[in-house]
mmCIF file of C-alpha atoms in Angstrom:
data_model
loop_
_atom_site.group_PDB
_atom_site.id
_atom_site.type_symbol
_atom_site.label_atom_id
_atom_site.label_comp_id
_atom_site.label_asym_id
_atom_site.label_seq_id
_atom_site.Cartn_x
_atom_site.Cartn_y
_atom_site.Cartn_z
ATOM 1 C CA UNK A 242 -11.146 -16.608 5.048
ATOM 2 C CA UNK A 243 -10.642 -14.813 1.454
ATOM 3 C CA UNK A 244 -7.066 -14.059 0.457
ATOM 4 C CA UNK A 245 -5.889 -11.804 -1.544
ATOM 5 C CA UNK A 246 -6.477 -13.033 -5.234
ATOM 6 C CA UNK A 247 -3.118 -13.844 -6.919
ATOM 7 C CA UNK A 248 -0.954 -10.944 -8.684
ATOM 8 C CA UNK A 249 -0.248 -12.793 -11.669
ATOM 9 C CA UNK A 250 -3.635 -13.960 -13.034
ATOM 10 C CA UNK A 251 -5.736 -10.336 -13.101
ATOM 11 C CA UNK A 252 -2.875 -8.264 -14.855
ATOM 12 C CA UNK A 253 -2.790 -7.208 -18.523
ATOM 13 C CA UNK A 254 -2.233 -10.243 -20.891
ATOM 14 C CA UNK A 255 0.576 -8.319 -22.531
ATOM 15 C CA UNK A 256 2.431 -7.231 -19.346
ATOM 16 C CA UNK A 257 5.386 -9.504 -18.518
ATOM 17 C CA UNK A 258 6.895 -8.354 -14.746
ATOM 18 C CA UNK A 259 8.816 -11.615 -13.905
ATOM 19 C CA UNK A 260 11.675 -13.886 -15.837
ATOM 20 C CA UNK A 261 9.080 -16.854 -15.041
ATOM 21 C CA UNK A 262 6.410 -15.330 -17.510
ATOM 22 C CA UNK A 263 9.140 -13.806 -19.766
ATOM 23 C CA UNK A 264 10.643 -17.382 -20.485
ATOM 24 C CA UNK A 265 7.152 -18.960 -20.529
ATOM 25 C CA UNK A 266 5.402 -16.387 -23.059
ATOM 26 C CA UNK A 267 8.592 -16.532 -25.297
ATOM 27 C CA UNK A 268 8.489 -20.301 -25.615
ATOM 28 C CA UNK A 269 4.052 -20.966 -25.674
ATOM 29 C CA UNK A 270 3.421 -17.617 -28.134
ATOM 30 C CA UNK A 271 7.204 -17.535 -29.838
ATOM 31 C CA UNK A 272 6.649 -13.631 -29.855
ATOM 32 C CA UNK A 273 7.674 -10.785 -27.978
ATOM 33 C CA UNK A 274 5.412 -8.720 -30.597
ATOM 34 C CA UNK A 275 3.409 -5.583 -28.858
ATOM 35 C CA UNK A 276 4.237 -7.011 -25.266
ATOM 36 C CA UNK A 277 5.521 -4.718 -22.222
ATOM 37 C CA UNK A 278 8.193 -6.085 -20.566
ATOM 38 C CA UNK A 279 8.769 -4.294 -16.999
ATOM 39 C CA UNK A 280 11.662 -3.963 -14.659
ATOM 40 C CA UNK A 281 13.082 -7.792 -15.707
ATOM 41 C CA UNK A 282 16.842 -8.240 -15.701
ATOM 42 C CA UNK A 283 17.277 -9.217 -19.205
ATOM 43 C CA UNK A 284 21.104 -9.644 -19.160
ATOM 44 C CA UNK A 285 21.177 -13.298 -19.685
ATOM 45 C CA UNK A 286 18.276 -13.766 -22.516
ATOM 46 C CA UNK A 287 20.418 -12.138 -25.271
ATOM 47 C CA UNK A 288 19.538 -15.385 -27.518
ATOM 48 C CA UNK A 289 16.119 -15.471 -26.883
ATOM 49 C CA UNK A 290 16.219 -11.234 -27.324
ATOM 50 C CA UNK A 291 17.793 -12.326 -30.548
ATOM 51 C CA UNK A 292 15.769 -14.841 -31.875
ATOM 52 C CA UNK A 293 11.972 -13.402 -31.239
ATOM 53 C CA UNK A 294 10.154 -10.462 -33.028
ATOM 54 C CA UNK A 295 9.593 -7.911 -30.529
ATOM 55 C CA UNK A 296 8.245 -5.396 -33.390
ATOM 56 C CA UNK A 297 6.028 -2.853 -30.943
ATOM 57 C CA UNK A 298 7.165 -3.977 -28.208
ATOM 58 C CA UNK A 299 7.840 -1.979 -24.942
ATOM 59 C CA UNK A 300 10.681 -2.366 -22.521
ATOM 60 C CA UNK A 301 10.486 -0.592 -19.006
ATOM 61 C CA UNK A 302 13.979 -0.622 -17.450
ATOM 62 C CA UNK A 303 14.853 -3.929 -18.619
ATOM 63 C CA UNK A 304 18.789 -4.796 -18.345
ATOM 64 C CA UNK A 305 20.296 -6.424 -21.618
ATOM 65 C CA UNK A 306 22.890 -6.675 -23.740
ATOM 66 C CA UNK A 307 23.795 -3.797 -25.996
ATOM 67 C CA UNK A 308 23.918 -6.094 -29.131
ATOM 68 C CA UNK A 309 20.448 -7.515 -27.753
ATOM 69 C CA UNK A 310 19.157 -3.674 -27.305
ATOM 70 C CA UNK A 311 20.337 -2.823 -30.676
ATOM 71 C CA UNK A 312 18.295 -6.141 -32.163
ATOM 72 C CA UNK A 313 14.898 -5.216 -30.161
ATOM 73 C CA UNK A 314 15.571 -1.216 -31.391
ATOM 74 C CA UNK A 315 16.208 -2.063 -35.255
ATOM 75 C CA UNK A 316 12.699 -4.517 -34.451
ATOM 76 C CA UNK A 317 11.144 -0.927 -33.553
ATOM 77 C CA UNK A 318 10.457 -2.049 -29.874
ATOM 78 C CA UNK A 319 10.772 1.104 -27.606
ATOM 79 C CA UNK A 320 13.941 0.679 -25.158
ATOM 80 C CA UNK A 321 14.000 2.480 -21.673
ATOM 81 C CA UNK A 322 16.926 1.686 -19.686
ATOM 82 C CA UNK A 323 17.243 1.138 -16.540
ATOM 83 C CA UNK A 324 18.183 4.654 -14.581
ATOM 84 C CA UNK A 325 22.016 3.727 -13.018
ATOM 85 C CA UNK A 326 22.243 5.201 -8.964
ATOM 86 C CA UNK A 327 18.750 5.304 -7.766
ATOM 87 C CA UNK A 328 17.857 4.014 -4.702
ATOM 88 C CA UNK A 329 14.758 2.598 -6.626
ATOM 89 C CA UNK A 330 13.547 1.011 -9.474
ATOM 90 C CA UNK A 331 10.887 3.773 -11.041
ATOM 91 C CA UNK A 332 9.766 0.419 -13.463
ATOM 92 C CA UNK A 333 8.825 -1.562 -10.423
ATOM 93 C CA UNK A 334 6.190 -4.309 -11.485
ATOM 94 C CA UNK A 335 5.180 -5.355 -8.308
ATOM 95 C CA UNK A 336 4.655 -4.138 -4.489
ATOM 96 C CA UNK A 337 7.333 -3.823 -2.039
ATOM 97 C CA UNK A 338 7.485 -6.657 0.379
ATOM 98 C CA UNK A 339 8.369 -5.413 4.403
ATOM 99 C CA UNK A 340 11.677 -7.227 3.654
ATOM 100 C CA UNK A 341 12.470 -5.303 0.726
ATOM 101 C CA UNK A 342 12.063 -1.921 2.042
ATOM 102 C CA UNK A 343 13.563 -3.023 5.209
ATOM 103 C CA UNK A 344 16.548 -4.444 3.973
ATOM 104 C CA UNK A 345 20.045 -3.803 5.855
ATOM 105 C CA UNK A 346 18.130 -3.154 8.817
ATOM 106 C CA UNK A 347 20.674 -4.807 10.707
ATOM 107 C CA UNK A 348 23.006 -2.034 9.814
ATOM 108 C CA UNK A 349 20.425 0.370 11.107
ATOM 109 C CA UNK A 350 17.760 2.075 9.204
ATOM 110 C CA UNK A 351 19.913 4.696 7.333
ATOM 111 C CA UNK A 352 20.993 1.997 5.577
ATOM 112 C CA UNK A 353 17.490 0.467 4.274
ATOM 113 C CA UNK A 354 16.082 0.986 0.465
ATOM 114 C CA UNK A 355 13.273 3.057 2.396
ATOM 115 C CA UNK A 356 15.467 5.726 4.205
ATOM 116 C CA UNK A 357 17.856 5.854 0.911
ATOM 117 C CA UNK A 358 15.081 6.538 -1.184
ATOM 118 C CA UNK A 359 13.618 9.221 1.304
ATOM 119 C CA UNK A 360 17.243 10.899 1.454
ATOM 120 C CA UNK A 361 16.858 10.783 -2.864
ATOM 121 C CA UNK A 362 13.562 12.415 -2.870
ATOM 122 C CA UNK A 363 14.933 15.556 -0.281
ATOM 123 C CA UNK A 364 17.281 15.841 -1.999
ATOM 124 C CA UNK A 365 15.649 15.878 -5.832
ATOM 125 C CA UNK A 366 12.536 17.825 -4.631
ATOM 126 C CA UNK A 367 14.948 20.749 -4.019
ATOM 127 C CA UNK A 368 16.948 20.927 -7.158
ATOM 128 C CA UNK A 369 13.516 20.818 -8.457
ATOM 129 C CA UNK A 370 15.050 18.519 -10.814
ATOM 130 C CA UNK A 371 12.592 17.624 -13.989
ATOM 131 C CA UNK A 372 14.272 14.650 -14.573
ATOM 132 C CA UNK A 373 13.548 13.375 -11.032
ATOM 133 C CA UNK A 374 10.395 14.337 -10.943
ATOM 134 C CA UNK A 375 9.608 12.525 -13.954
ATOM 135 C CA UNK A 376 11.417 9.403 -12.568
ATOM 136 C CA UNK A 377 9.172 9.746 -9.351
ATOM 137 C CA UNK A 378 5.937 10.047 -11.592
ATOM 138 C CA UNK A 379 6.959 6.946 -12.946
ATOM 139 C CA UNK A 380 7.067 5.360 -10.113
ATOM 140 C CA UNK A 381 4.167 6.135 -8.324
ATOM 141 C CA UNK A 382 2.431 4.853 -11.650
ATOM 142 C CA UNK A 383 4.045 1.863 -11.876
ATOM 143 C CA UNK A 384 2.712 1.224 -8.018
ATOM 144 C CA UNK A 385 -0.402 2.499 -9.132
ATOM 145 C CA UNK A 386 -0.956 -0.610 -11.458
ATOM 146 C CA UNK A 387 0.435 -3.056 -9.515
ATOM 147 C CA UNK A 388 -1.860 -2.178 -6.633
ATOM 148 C CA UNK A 389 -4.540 -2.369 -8.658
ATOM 149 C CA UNK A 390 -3.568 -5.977 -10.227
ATOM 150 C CA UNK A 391 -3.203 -7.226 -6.626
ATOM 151 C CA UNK A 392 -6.790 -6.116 -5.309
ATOM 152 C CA UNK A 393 -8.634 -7.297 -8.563
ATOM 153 C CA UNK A 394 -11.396 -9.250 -7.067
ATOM 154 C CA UNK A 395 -10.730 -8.373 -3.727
ATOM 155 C CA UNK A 396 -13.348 -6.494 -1.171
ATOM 156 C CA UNK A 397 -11.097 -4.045 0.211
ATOM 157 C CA UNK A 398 -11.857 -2.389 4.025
ATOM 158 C CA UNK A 399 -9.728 0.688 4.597
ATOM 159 C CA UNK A 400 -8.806 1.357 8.363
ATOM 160 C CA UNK A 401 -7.901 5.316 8.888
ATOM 161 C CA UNK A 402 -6.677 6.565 12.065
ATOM 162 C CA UNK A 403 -3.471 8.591 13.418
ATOM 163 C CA UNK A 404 0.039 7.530 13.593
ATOM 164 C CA UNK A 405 0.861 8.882 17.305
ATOM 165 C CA UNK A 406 -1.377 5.658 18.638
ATOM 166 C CA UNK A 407 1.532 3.939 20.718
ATOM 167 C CA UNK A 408 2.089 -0.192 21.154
ATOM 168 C CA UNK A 409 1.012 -1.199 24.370
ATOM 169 C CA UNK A 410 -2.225 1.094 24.339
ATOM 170 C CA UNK A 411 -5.564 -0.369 24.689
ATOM 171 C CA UNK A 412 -6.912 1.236 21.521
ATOM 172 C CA UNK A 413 -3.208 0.244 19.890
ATOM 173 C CA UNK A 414 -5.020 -3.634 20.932
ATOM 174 C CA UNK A 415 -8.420 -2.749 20.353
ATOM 175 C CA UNK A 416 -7.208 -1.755 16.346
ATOM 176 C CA UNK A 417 -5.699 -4.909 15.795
ATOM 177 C CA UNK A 418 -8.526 -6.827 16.965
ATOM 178 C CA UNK A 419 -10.546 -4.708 14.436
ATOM 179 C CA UNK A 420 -7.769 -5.479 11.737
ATOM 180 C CA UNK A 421 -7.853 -9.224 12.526
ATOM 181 C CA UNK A 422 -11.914 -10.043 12.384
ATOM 182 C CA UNK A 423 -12.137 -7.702 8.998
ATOM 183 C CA UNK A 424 -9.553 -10.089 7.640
ATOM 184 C CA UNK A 425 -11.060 -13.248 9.031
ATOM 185 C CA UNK A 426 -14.595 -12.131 7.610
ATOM 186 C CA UNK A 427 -12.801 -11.920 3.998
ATOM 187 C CA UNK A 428 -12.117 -8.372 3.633
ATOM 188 C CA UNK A 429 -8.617 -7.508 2.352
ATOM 189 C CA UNK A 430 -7.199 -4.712 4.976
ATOM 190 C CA UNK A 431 -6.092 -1.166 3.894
ATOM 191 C CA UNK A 432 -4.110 1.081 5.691
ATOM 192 C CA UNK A 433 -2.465 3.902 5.101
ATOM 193 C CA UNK A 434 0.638 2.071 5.736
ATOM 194 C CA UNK A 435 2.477 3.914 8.933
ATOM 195 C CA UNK A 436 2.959 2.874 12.406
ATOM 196 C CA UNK A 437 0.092 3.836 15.288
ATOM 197 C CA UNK A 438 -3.590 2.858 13.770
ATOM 198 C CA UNK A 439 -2.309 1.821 10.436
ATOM 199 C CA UNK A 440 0.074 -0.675 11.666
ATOM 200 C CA UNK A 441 -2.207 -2.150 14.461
ATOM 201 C CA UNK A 442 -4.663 -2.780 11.704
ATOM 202 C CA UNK A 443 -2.368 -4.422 9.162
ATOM 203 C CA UNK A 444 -0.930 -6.249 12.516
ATOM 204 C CA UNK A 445 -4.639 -7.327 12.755
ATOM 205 C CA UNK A 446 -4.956 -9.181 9.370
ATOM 206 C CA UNK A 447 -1.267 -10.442 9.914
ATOM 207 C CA UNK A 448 -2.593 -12.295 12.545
ATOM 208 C CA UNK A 449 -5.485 -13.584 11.634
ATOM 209 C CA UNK A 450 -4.888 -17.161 10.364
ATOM 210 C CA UNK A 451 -3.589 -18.053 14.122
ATOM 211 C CA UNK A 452 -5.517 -18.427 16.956
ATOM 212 C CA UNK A 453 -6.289 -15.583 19.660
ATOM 213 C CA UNK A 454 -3.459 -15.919 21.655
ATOM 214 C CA UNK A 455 -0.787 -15.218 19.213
ATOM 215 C CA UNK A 456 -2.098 -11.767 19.256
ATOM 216 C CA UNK A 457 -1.702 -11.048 22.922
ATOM 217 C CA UNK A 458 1.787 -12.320 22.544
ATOM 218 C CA UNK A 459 2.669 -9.995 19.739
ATOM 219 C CA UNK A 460 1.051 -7.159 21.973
ATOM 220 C CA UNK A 461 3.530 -7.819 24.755
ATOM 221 C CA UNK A 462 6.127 -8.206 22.187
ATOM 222 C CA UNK A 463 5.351 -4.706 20.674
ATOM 223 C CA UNK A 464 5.499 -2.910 23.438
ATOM 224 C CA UNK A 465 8.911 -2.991 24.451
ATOM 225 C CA UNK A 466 9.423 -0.200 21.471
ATOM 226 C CA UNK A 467 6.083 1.432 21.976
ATOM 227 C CA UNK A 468 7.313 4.344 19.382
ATOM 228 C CA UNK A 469 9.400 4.749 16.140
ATOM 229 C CA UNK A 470 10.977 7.762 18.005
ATOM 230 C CA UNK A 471 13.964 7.687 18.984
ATOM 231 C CA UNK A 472 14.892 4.514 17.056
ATOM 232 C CA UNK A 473 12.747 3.254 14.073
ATOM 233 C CA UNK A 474 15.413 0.661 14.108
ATOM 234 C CA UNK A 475 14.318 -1.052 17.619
ATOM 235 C CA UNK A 476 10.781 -0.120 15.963
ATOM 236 C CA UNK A 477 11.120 -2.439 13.082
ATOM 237 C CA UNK A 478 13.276 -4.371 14.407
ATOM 238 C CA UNK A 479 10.458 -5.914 17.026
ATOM 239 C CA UNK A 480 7.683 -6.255 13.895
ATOM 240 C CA UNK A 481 10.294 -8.436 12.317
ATOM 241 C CA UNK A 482 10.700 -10.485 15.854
ATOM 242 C CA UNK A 483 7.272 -11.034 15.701
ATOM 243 C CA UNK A 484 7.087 -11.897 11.929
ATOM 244 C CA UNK A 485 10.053 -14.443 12.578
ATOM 245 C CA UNK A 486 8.360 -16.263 15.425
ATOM 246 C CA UNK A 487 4.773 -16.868 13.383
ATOM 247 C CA UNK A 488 5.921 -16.013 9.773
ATOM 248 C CA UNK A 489 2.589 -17.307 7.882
ATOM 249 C CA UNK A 490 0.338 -14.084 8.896
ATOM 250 C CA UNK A 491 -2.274 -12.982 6.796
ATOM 251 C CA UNK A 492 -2.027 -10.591 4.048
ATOM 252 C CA UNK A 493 -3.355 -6.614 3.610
ATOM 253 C CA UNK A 494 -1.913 -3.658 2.245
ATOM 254 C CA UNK A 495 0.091 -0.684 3.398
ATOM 255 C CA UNK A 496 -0.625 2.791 1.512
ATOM 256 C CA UNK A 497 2.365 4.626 2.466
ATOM 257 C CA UNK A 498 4.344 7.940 1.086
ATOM 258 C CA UNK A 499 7.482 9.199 1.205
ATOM 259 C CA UNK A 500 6.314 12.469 1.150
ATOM 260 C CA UNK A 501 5.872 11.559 5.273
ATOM 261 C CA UNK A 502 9.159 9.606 4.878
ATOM 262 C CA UNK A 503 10.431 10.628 8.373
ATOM 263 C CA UNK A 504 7.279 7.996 9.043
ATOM 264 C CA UNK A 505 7.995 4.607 8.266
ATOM 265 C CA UNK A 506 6.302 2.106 6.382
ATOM 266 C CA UNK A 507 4.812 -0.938 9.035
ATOM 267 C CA UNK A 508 6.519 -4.216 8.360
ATOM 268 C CA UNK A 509 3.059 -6.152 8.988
ATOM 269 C CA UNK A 510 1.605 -5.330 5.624
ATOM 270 C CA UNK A 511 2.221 -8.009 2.975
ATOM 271 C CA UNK A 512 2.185 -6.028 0.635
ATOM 272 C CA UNK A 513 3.243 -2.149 0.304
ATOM 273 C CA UNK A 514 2.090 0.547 -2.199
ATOM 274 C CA UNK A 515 4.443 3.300 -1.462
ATOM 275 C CA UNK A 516 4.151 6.566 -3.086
ATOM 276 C CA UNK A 517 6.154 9.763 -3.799
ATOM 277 C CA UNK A 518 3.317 11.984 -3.947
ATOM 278 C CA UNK A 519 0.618 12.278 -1.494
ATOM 279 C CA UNK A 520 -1.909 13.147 -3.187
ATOM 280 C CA UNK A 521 -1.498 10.519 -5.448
ATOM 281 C CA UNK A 522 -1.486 8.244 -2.772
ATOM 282 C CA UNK A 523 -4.564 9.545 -0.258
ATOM 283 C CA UNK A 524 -6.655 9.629 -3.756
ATOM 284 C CA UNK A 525 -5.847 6.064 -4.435
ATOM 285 C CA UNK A 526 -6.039 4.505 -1.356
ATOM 286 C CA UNK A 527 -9.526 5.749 -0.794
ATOM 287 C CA UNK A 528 -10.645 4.934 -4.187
ATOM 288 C CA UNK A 529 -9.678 1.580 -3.759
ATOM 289 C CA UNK A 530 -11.492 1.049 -0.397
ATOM 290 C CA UNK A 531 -14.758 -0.331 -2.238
ATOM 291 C CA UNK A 532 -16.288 -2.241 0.993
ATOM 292 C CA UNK A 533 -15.997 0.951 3.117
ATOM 293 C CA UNK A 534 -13.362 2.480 5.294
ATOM 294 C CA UNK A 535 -13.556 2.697 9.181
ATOM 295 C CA UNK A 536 -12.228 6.059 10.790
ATOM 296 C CA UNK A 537 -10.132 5.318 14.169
ATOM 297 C CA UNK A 538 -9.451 8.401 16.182
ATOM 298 C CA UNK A 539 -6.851 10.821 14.590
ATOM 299 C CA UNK A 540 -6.065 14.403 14.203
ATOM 300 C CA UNK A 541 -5.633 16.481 10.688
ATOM 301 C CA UNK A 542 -4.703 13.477 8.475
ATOM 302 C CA UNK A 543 -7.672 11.113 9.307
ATOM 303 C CA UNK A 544 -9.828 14.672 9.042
ATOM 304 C CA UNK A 545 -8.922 14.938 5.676
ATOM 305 C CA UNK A 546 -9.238 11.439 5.219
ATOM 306 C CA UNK A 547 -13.070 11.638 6.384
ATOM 307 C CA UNK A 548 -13.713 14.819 3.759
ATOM 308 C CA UNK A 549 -11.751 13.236 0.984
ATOM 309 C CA UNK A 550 -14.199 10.449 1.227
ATOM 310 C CA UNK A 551 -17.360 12.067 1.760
ATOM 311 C CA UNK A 552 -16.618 14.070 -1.420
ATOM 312 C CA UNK A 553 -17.148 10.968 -3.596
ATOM 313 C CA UNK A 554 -19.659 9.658 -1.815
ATOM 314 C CA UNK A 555 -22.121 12.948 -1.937
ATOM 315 C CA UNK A 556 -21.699 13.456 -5.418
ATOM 316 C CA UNK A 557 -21.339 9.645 -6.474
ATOM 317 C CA UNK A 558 -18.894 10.353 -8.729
ATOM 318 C CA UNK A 559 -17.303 7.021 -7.738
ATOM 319 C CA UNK A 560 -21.222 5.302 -7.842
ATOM 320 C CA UNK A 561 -22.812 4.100 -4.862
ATOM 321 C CA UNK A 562 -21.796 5.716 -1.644
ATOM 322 C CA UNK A 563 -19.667 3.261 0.612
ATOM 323 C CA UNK A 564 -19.929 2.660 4.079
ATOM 324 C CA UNK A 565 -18.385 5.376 6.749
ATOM 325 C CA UNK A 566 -18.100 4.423 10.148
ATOM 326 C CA UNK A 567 -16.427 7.018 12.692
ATOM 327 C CA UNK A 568 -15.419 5.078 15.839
ATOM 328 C CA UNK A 569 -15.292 7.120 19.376
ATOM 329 C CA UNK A 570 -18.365 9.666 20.023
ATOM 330 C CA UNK A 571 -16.492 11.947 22.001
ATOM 331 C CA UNK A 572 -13.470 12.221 19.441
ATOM 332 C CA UNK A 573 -15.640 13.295 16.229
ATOM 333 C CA UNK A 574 -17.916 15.286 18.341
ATOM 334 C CA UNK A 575 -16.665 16.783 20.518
ATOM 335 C CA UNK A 576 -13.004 16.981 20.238
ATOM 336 C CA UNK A 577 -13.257 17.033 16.552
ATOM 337 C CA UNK A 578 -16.369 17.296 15.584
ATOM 338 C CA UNK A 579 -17.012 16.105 12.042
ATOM 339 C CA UNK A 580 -19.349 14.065 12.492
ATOM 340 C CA UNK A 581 -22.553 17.038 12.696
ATOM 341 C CA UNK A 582 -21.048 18.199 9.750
ATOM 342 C CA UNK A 583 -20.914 14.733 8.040
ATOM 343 C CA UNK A 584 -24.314 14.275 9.227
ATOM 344 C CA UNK A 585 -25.025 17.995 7.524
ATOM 345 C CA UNK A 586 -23.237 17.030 4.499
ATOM 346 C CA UNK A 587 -25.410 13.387 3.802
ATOM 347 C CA UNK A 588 -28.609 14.516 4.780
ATOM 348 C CA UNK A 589 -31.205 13.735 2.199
ATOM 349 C CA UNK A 590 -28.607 12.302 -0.080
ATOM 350 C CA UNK A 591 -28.256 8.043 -0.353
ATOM 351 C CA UNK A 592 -24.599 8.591 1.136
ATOM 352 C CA UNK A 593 -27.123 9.059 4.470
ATOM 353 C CA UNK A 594 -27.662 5.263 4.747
ATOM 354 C CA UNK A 595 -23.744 4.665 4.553
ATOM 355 C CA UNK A 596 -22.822 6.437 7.457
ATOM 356 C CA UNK A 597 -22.469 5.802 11.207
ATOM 357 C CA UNK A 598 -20.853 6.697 14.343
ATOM 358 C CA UNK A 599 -20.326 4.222 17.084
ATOM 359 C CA UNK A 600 -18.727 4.413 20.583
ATOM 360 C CA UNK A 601 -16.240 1.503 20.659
ATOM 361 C CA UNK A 602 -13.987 -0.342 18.397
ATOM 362 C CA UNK A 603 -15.398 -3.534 18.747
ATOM 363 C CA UNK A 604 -18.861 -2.201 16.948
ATOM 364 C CA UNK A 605 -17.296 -0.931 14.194
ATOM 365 C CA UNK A 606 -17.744 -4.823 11.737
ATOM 366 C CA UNK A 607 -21.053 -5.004 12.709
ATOM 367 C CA UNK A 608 -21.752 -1.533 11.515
ATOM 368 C CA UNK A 609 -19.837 -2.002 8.337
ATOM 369 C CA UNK A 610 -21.925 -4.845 7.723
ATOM 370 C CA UNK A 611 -25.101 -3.019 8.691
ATOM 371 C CA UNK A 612 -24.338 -0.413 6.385
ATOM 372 C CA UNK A 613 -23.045 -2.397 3.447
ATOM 373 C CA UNK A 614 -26.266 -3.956 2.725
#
């Protein structure tokens, strides 16, 4: 089973996002010279600040000393503090983990990073504040490169499909399943990041490394808090029961916003790209999907998910069309029907090879492959 490469090998050379490669660059290259040092606490490397050239050098919310800042400033290194009170670090140089965004569950889910940062952005995005809109930009480009230093190398399968799907549903089982044999045939999982379809998914990959039954007992597990209404905190609080009892699961990725933020972020995905803006994030999460993505049953958001995809792939803007595969006939032709006017869309184009419609869940792998070439 393919895992997702490792962060630190596929980023920029010059970016330093942990104390580890901060202390080990300073003592193999003995320069600091043109690096960019992002979101590391710096507070207690005032010698070393001190005694290396950092002449071009770039510092993204970095704690330190004032006499150190002074040093790296007079060495013309560019200095951006850290920003005091947010509920977020707009520097970030890695994903959020479940456990980070989660944190102080226990004191209900008011009190996590996630909800605080949610209450920030209301708040901000009616002062229409410059500054915080700045500081969110920031952000969601500082998730932006970490996401795509974690999938370098990776085949990425995106799995679309609504938010309302409950635990203890059928098709809530039947999406996991889906989730777990992508992962175990080496794709790295994709989801939008939310609970219903996106969760089951990432709840797929997470359980992929153990054997079948595991599954079924998270299922049963689940479903005691089918919904994250009226408590996300019994919500998360049974992901994190399950993650407890087998706590080596498999890794994907979540692609949430907090522009949905009375939606929370699933605690099954490893790792978690969450965004401010939404178009920022629907754009990149669909970019990224480079193996194909595989439409579940939804209502307006996995509609524009579909169109936002096809776009690409009729004009091959992003080259060669990638697989499409709309799961449940009825749904997306009936109910919704886009799938005559996807068939419209691709006929006589390439993107008409890359896309198919199937009636069950458990088709949808074998059609990716099919379609994939």
């Amino acid at each position: 089973m393919q895992t997702m490469p490792a962060h630190a090998a596929h980023h920029d050379d010059r970016e330093i996002e942990t104390l580890e490669e901060f202390d080990a660059t300073v003592s193999a290259r003995g320069t600091l010279a043109g690096y960019r040092v992002q979101a590391v606490d710096l507070t207690d490397r005032t010698r070393e600040l001190l005694g290396t050239d950092t002449a071009g050098a770039v510092f993204l919310g970095c704690a330190m000393r004032e006499d150190a800042a002074a040093k790296v400033r007079a060495d013309g290194a560019l200095v951006f503090p850290p920003v005091p009170g947010l509920p977020f670090d707009p520097y970030r140089g890695l994903l959020y983990s479940p456990e980070e965004l989660f944190a102080s569950l226990a004191d209900g889910y008011g009190a996590t990073p996630d909800a605080l940062a949610y209450a920030w952005f209301q708040r901000t995005k009616a002062d229409r504040d410059i500054h915080a809109s700045m500081l969110r930009a920031v952000h969601d480009d500082s998730v932006s490169d970490a996401l795509d230093e974690l999938l370098t190398g990776a085949r990425v399968v995106g799995v679309m499909g609504g938010h309302a799907m409950a635990r203890g549903t059928e098709s809530y089982a039947g999406a996991a399943r889906l989730g777990r044999e992508l992962a175990r045939a080496g794709f790295t999982v994709a989801t939008g990041g939310g609970p219903g379809a996106m969760e089951a998914a990432n709840l797929g990959a997470y359980a992929a490394p153990y054997d079948d039954g595991m599954l079924t007992e998270a299922l049963e597990l689940l479903a005691g808090a089918p919904r994250f209404t009226p408590s996300v905190t019994r919500w998360a609080g049974a992901a994190f029961e399950v993650r407890s009892r087998w706590p080596r699961g498999g890794r994907s990725v979540g692609i949430p916003t907090w522009f949905y933020g009375h939606e929370p972020p699933n605690a099954f995905a490893s790792h978690i790209a969450k965004y401010f803006s939404n178009a920022t994030r629907e754009d990149g999460l669909l970019a990224r999907c480079d193996a194909g993505v595989v439409f579940l049953p939804g209502a307006a958001g996995t509609l524009q998910e579909i169109f936002d995809n096809a776009t690409p792939n009729y004009y091959e803007s992003r080259g060669e069309p990638t697989p499409m595969v709309l799961v449940d006939r009825d749904h997306w032709t009936r109910r919704l029907p886009a799938w005559p006017l996807l068939c419209t869309l691709a006929e006589g184009r390439s993107m008409e090879a890359r896309i198919a419609l199937v009636d069950r869940i458990e088709e949808a792998p074998d059609a990716l492959k099919r379609l994939g070439g």
